[in-house]
Coordinates of C-alpha atoms and ligand atoms in Angstrom, one line a residue:
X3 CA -215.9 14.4 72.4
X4 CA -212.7 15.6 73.6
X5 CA -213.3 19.4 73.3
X6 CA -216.0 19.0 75.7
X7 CA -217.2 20.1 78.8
X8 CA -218.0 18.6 82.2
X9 CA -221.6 19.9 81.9
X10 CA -222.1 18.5 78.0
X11 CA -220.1 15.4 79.5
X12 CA -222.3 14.6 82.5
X13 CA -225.8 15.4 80.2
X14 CA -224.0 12.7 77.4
X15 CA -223.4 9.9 80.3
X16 CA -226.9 11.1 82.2
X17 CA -228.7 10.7 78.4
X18 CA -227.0 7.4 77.9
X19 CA -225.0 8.2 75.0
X20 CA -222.0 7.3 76.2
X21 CA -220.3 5.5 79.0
X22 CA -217.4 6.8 81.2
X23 CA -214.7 3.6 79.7
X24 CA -215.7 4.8 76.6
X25 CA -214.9 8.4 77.4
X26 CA -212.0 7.1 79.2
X27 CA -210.8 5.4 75.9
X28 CA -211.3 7.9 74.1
X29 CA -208.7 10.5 76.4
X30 CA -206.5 8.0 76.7
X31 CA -206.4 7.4 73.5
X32 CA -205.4 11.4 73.0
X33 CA -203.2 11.2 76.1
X34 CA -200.7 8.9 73.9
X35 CA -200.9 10.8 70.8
X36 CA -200.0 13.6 72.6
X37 CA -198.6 13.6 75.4
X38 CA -194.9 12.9 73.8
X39 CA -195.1 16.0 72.6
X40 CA -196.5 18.3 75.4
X41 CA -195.5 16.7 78.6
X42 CA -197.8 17.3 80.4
X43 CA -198.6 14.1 82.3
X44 CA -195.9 12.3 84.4
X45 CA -197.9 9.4 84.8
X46 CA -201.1 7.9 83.2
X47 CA -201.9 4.3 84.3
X48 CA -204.7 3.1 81.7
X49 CA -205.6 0.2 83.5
X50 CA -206.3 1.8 87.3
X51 CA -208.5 4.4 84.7
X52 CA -210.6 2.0 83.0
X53 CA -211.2 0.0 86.6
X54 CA -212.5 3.3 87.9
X55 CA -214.3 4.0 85.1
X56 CA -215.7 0.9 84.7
X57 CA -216.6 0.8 88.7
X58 CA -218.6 4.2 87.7
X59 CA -220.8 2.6 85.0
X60 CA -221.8 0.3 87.6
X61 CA -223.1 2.9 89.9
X62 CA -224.7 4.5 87.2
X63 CA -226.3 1.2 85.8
X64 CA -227.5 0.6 89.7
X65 CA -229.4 4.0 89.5
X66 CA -227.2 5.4 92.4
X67 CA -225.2 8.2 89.9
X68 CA -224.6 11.4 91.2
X69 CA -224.5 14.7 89.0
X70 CA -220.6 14.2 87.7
X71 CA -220.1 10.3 87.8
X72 CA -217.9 8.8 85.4
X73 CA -217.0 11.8 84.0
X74 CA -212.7 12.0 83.8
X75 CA -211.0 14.3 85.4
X76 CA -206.1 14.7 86.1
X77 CA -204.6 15.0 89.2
X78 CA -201.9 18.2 89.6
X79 CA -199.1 15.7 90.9
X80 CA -199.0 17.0 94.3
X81 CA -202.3 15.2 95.3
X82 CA -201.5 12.1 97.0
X83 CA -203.3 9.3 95.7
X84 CA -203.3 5.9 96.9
X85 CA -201.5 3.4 94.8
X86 CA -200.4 6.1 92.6
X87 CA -196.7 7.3 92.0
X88 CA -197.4 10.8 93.8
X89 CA -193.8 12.7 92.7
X90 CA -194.4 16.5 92.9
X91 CA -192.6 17.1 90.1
X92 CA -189.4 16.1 92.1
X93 CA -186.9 13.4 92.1
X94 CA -186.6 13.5 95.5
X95 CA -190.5 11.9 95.3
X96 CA -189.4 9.9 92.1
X97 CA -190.3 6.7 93.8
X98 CA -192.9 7.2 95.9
X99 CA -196.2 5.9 95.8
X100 CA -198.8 7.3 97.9
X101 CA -200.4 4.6 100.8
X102 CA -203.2 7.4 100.6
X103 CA -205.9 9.7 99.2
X104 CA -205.6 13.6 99.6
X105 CA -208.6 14.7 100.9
X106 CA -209.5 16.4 96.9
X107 CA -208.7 12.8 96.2
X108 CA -212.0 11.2 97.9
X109 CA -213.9 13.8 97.1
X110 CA -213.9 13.2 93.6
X111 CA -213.4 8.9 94.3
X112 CA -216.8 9.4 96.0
X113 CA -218.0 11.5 93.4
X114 CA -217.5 8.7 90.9
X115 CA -214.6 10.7 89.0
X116 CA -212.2 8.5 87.2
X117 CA -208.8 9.7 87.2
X118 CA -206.9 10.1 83.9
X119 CA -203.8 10.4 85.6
X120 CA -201.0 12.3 87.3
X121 CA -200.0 16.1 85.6
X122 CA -196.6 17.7 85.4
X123 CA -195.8 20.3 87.9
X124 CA -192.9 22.9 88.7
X125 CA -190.9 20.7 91.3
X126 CA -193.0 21.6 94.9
X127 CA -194.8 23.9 93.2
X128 CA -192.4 26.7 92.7
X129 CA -192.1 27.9 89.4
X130 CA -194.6 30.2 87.3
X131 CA -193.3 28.0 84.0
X132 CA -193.3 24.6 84.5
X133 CA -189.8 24.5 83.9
X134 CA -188.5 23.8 87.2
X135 CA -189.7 19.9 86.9
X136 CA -187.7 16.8 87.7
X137 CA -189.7 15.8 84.7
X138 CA -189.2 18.2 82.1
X139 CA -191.2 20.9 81.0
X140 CA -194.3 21.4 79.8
X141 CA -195.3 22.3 76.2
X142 CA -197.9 24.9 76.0
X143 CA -200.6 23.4 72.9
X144 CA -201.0 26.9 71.5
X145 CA -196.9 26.9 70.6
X146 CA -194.8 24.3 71.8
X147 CA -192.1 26.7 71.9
X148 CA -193.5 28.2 74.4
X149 CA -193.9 27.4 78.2
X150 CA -198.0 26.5 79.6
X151 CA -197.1 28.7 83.1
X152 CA -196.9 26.9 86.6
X153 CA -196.8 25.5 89.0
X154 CA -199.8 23.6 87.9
X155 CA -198.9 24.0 83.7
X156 CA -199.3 19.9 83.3
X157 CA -203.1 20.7 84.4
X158 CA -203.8 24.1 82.2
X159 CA -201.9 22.5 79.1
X160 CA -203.8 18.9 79.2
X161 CA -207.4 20.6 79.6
X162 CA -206.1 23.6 76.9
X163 CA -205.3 20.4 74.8
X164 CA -208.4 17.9 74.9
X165 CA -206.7 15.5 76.8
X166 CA -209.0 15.6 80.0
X167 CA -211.7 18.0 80.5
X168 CA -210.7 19.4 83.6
X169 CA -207.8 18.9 86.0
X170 CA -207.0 20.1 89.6
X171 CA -204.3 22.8 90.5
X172 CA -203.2 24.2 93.5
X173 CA -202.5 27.7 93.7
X174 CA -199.7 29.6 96.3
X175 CA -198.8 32.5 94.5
X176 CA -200.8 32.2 91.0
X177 CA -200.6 28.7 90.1
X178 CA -204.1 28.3 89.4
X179 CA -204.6 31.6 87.8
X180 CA -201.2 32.0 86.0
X181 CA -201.3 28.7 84.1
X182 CA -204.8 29.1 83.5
X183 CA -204.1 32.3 81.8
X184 CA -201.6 30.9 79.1
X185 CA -203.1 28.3 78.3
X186 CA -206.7 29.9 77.7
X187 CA -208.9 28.0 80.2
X188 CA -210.9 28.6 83.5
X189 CA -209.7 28.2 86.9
X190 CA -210.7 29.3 90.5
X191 CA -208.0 29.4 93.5
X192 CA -210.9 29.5 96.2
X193 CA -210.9 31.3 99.7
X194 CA -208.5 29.9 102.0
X195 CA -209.4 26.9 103.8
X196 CA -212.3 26.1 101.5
X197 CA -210.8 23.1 100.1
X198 CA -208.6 21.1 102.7
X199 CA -204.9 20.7 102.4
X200 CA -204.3 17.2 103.6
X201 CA -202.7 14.8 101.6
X202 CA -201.5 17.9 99.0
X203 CA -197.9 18.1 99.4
X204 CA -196.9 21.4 100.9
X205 CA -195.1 24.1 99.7
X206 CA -196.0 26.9 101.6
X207 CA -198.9 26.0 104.1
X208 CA -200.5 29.6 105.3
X209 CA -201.1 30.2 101.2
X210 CA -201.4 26.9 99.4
X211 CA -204.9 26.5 98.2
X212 CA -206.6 23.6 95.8
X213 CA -208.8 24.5 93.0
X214 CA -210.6 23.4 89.9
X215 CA -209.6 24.2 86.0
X216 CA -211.3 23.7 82.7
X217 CA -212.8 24.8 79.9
X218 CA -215.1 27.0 81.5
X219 CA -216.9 28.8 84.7
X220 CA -220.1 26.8 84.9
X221 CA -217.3 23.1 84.8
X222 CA -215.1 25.1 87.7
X223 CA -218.5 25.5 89.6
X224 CA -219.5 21.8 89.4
X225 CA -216.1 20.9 90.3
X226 CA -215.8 22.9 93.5
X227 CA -219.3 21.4 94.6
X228 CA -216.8 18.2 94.7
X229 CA -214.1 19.6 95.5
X230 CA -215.0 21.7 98.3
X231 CA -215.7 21.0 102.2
X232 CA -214.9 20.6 105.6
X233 CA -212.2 18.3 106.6
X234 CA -210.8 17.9 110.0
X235 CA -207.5 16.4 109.4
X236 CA -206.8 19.7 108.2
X237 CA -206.5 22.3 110.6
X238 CA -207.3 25.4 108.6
X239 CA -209.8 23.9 107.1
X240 CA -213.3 25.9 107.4
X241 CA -216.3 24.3 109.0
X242 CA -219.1 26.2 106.7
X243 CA -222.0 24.3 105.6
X244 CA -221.7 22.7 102.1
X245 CA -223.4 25.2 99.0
X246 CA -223.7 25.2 96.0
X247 CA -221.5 26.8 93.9
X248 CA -223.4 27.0 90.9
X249 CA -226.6 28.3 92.5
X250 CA -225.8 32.1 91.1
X251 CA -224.6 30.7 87.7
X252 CA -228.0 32.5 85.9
X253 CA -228.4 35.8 87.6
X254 CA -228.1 38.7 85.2
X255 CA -225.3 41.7 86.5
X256 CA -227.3 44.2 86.5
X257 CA -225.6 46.1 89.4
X258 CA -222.5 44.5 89.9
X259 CA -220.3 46.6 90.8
X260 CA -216.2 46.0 89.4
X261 CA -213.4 47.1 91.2
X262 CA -210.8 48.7 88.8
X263 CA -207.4 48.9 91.0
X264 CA -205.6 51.7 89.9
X265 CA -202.6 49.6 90.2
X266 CA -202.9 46.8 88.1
X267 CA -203.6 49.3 85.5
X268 CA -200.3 51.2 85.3
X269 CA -197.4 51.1 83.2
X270 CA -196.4 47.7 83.6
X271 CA -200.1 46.7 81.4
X272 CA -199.7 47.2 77.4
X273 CA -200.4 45.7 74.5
X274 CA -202.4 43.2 73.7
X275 CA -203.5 42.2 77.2
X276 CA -204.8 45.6 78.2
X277 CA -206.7 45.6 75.3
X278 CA -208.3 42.5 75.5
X279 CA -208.5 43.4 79.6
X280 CA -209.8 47.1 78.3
X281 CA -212.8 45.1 75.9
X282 CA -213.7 42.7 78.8
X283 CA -214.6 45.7 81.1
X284 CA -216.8 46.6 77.9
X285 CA -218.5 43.4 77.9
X286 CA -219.5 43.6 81.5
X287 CA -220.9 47.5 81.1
X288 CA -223.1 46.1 78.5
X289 CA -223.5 43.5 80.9
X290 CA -225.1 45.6 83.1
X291 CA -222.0 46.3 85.5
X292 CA -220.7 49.6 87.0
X293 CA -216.9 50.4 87.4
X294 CA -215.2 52.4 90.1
X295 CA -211.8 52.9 90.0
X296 CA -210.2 51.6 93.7
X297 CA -206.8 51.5 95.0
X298 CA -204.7 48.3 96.6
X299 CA -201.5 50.5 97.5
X300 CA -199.6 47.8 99.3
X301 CA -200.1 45.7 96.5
X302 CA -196.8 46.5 94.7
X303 CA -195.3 45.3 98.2
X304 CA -197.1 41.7 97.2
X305 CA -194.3 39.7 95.4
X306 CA -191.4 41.0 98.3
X307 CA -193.6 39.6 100.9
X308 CA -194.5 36.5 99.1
X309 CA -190.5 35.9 98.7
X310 CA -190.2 36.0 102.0
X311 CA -193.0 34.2 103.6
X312 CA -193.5 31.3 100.7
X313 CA -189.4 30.3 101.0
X314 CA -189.8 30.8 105.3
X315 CA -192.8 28.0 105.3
X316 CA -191.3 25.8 102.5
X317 CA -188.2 25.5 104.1
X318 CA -190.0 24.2 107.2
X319 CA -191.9 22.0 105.0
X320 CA -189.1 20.2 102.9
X321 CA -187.2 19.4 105.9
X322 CA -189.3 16.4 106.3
X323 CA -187.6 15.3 102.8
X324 CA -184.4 13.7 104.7
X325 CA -184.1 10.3 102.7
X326 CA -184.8 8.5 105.9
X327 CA -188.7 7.3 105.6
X328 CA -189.1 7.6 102.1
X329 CA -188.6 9.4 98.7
X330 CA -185.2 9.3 97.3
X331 CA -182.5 8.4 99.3
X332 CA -178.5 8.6 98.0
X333 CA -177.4 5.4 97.0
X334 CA -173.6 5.8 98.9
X335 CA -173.0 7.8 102.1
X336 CA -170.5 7.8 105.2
X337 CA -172.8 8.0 107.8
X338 CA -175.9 9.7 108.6
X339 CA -174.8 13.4 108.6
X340 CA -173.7 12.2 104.8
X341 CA -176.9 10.3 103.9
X342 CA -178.7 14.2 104.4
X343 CA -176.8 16.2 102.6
X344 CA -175.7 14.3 99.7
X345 CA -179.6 13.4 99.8
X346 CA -180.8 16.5 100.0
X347 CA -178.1 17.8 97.4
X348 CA -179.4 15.4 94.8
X349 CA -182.7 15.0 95.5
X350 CA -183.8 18.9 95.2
X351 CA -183.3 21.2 91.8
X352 CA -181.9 24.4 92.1
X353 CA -185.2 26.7 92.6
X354 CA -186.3 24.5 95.5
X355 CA -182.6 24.9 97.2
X356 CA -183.1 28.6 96.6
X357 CA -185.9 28.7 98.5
X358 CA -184.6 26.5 101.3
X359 CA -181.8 29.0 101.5
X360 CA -183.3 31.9 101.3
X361 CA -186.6 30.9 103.8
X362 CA -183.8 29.2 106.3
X363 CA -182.1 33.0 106.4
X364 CA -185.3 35.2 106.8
X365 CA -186.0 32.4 110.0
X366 CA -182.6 32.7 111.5
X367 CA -181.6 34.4 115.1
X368 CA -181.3 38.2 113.8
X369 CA -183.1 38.1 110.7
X370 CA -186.3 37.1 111.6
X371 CA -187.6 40.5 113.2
X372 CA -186.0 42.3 109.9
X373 CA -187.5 40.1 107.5
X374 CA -190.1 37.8 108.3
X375 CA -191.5 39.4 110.8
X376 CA -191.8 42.7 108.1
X377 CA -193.3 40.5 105.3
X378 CA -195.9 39.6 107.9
X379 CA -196.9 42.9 108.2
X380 CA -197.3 43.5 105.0
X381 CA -199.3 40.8 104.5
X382 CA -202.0 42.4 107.0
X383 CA -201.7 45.8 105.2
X384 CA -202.3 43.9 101.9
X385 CA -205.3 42.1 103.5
X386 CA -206.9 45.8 104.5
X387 CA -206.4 46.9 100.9
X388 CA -208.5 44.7 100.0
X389 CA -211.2 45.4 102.5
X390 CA -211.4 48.6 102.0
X391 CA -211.5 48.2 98.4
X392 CA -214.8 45.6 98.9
X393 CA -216.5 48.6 100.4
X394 CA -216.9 50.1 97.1
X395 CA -217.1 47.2 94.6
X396 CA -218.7 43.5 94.3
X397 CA -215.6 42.2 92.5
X398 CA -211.9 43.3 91.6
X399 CA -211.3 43.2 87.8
X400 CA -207.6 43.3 86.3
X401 CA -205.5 41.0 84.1
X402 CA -204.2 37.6 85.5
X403 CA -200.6 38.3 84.2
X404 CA -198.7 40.8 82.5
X405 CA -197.8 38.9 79.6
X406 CA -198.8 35.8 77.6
X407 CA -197.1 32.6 77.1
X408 CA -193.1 33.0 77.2
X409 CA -190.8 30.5 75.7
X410 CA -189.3 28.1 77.3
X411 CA -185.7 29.0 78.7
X412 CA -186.6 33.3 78.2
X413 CA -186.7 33.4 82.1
X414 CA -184.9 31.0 83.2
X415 CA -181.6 32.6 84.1
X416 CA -183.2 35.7 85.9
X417 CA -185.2 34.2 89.0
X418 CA -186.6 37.8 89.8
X419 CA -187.9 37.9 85.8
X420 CA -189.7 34.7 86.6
X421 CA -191.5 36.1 89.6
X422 CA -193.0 38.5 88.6
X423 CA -194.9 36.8 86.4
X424 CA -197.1 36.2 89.5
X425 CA -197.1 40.5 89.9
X426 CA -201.1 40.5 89.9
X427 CA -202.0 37.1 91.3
X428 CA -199.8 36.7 94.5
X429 CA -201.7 39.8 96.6
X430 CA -204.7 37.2 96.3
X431 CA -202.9 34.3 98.4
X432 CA -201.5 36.5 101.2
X433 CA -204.4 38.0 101.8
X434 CA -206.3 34.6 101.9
X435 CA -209.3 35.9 98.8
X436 CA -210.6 33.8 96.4
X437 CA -209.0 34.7 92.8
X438 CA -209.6 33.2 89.4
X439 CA -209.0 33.6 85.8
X440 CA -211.0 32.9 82.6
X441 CA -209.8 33.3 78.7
X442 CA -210.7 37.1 77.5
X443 CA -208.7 36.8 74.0
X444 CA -205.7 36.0 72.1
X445 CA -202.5 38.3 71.4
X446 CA -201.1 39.2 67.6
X447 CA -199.3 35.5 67.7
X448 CA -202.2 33.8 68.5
X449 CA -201.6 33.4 72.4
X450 CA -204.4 33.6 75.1
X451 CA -204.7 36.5 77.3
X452 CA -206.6 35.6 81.0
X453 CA -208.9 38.1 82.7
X454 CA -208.5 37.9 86.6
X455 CA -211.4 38.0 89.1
X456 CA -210.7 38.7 92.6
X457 CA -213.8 38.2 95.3
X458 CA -214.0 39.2 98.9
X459 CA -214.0 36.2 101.0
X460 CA -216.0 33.2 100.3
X461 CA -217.9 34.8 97.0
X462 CA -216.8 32.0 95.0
X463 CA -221.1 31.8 93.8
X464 CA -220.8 35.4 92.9
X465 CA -217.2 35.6 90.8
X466 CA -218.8 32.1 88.4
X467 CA -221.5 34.2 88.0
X468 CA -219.7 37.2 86.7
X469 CA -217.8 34.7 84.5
X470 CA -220.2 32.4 83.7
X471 CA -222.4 35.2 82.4
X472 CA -219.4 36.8 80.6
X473 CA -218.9 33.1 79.1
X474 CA -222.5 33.5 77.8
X475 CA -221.7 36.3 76.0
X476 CA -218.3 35.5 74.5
X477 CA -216.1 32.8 73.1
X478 CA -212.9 33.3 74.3
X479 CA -213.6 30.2 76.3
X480 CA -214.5 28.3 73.3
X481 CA -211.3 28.1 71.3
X482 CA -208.7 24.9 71.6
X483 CA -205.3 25.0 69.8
X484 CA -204.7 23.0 67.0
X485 CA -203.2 19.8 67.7
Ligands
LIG6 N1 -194.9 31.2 90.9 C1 -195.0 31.3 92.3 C2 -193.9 30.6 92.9 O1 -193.0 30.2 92.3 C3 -196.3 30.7 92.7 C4 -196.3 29.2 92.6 C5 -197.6 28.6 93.1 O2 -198.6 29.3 93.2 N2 -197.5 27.4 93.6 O3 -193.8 30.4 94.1

């Protein structure tokens, strides 16, 4: 039951052959086999599960279910969820329990969705290995030696694992995509402003985006039907009228046409992931699809302009993180001047302090028109890339990172190493376009390789489509780790 998806799931609980506190049980169960081992949860709560999914057999027995009620689902801990401790991944939100629901939050409440808990995170989100949490890191299920990605790793290594059938991510520079990647399961960072951002912590607001991972394109697709919508406590969020994300799911490609950017096939793609990239592009010919080679030529600009503009708005962000109205607060201080900065000093690790840094310089008197106001630019120029790329081409094809799963501590000491894991994802967040990655095969040590789509603005139908239909005709998606 484990290894399955939210589509088998919902048909099981719709057929009566199960019941969601059995399925509940049953992950739970898994959860604390596991979990020791692969970290990937910083907090379950068994009892506030089974009440949820105990509530949802009730609505199902009235006759009032809905297509995905009952059926489990993890929380990236950045969602803030009422009653739940809601940490980020930080100590400095060791202690806090959330007096609310993120918007995501209701969605899936109202959906009937029990929750199966809380995942492990790179501490506010910043980190492409999961190694930057208060909370330890992650273990990737395919070789514990090895790191799941980030931020959102808890997510991709508990679905990659059996231990919920899908999670939610959120996804700044990659952390949707990247995680999804190496740990060999689905996941779609939609269009900005597609899913709201209130009650998900911020990191870096103008590129922070919620999504939907699992096993495969069809699940993401059912999960963004929830997850998706119009939310006015959230300024960016766009009023569009609801759809439905799996309407496209069944059409045949016959005409797509794939975007090849000459740039994310260069030297810095070898191995085993262009080949697998290489035989996916196959796959879609036979498919039916057409290729044409395109250009992004700002895009190797993508990762500077990220490290400006990401640190700039977290910096803004985190200041709210004072030890005054809650969080973590230093136990002994002089006065208040004290109570900040020794705060502050303990509460943050030292990635989030780098970013503080480095965002408060690119903001400062003098700087700001060197830096900031530079990266900006380049974010527009990415943006046209793209544009002028969608006048050739349906959907962008390329790989979702240039290597599979590291191990843990490789990266640790060499920031710059570590970003540029994000080197193919990050063009996709500043320019505000949907991205997402699905499993397109395994290395020589057994590793998944991801396959990146990138979609012009609010395609989100169209790219579950081209995976669902490449899903259809492989099994990439199909293969868990032994645990
Ligand atoms: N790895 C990138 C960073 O560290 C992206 C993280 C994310 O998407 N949240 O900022």
């Amino acid at each position: 039951m484990t290894q399955h998806t939210i589509k088998q799931i919902a048909d099981l609980l719709a057929g009566g052959k199960t019941s969601s506190v059995e399925l509940c049980q049953d992950y739970l169960a898994r959860i604390a086999a596991h979990n020791p081992t692969l970290n990937a949860f910083i907090t379950v709560d068994a009892e506030r599960t089974l009440a949820e999914a105990r509530a949802a057999d009730q609505v199902r027995a009235a006759g009032r279910a809905g297509p995905l009620t009952g059926v489990p689902i993890a929380h990236k801990d950045i969602f803030c969820a009422e009653g739940w401790l809601t940490t980020c991944g930080s100590r400095m939100l060791h202690n806090f329990v959330s007096p609310y629901d993120a918007h995501v939050i209701s969605q899936y409440k109202a959906a009937g969705m029990p929750c199966l808990g809380k995942t492990n995170m790179d501490e506010f989100a910043m980190g492409s290995s999961n190694e930057t949490s208060w909370y330890g890191p992650v273990k990737n299920p395919w070789d514990i030696a090895r790191v799941p990605g980030g931020s959102s790793g808890g997510s991709a290594a508990c679905v990659a694992a059996g231990l919920a059938p899908a999670a939610t991510g959120t996804d700044t520079g990659g952390s949707i995509r990247q995680p999804a990647a190496l740990c060999g399961i689905t996941g779609i960072k939609p269009t900005y402003g597609v899913v709201s951002r209130y009650g998900m912590i911020a990191f870096a607001s103008s590129l922070d985006q919620g999504g939907p991972m699992a096993r495969t394109a069809e699940d993401c697709a059912l999960l963004l039907n929830v997850m998706a919508g119009f939310d006015p406590r959230d300024s960016t969020s766009l009023e569009r009228d609801k759809e439905d994300y799996a309407r496209d799911l069944a059409k045949p490609l016959d005409g797509l046409r794939i975007g090849l950017p000459r740039e994310f096939f260069g030297e810095g793609l070898t191995g085993a992931t262009a080949k697998a990239v290489q035989d996916a592009i196959e796959q879609f010919r036979k498919l039916g699809a057409t290729t044409v080679e395109v250009s992004l030529p700002n895009s190797g600009l993508s990762v500077a302009a990220y490290y400006v503009i990401a640190p700039a708005e977290a910096s803004s962000n985190l200041s709210r993180f004072d030890g005054v109205r809650y969080g973590y607060r230093t136990p002994e201080y002089a006065d208040l001047t004290d109570m900040y900065e020794k705060t502050r000093a303990e509460g943050f690790g030292a990635e989030v302090k780098r970013r503080i840094m480095i965002g408060t310089y690119v903001l400062s008197h003098g700087y700001y028109d060197a830096y900031y106001i530079q990266a900006q630019k380049l974010r527009r120029l990415i943006a046209q890339d793209f544009a002028e790329a969608y006048k050739q081409c349906d959907v962008i094809l390329g790989p979702t990172a240039p290597t599979t799963a590291f191990k843990i501590g490789e990266k640790t000491d060499d920031p710059v190493q570590m970003y540029l894991s994000d080197i193919y994802t990050i063009a996709v967040n500043l320019a505000g376009l949907p991205g997402m990655s699905l499993p397109c095969g395994f290395d020589g040590q057994g590793l998944p390789i991801g396959l990146q789509l990138i979609g012009d603005y609010f395609s989100e139908a169209r790219m579950l489509n081209v995976a669902h239909q490449y899903q259809l005709a492989t099994d990439w998606h199909r293969k868990s780790p032994d645990l």
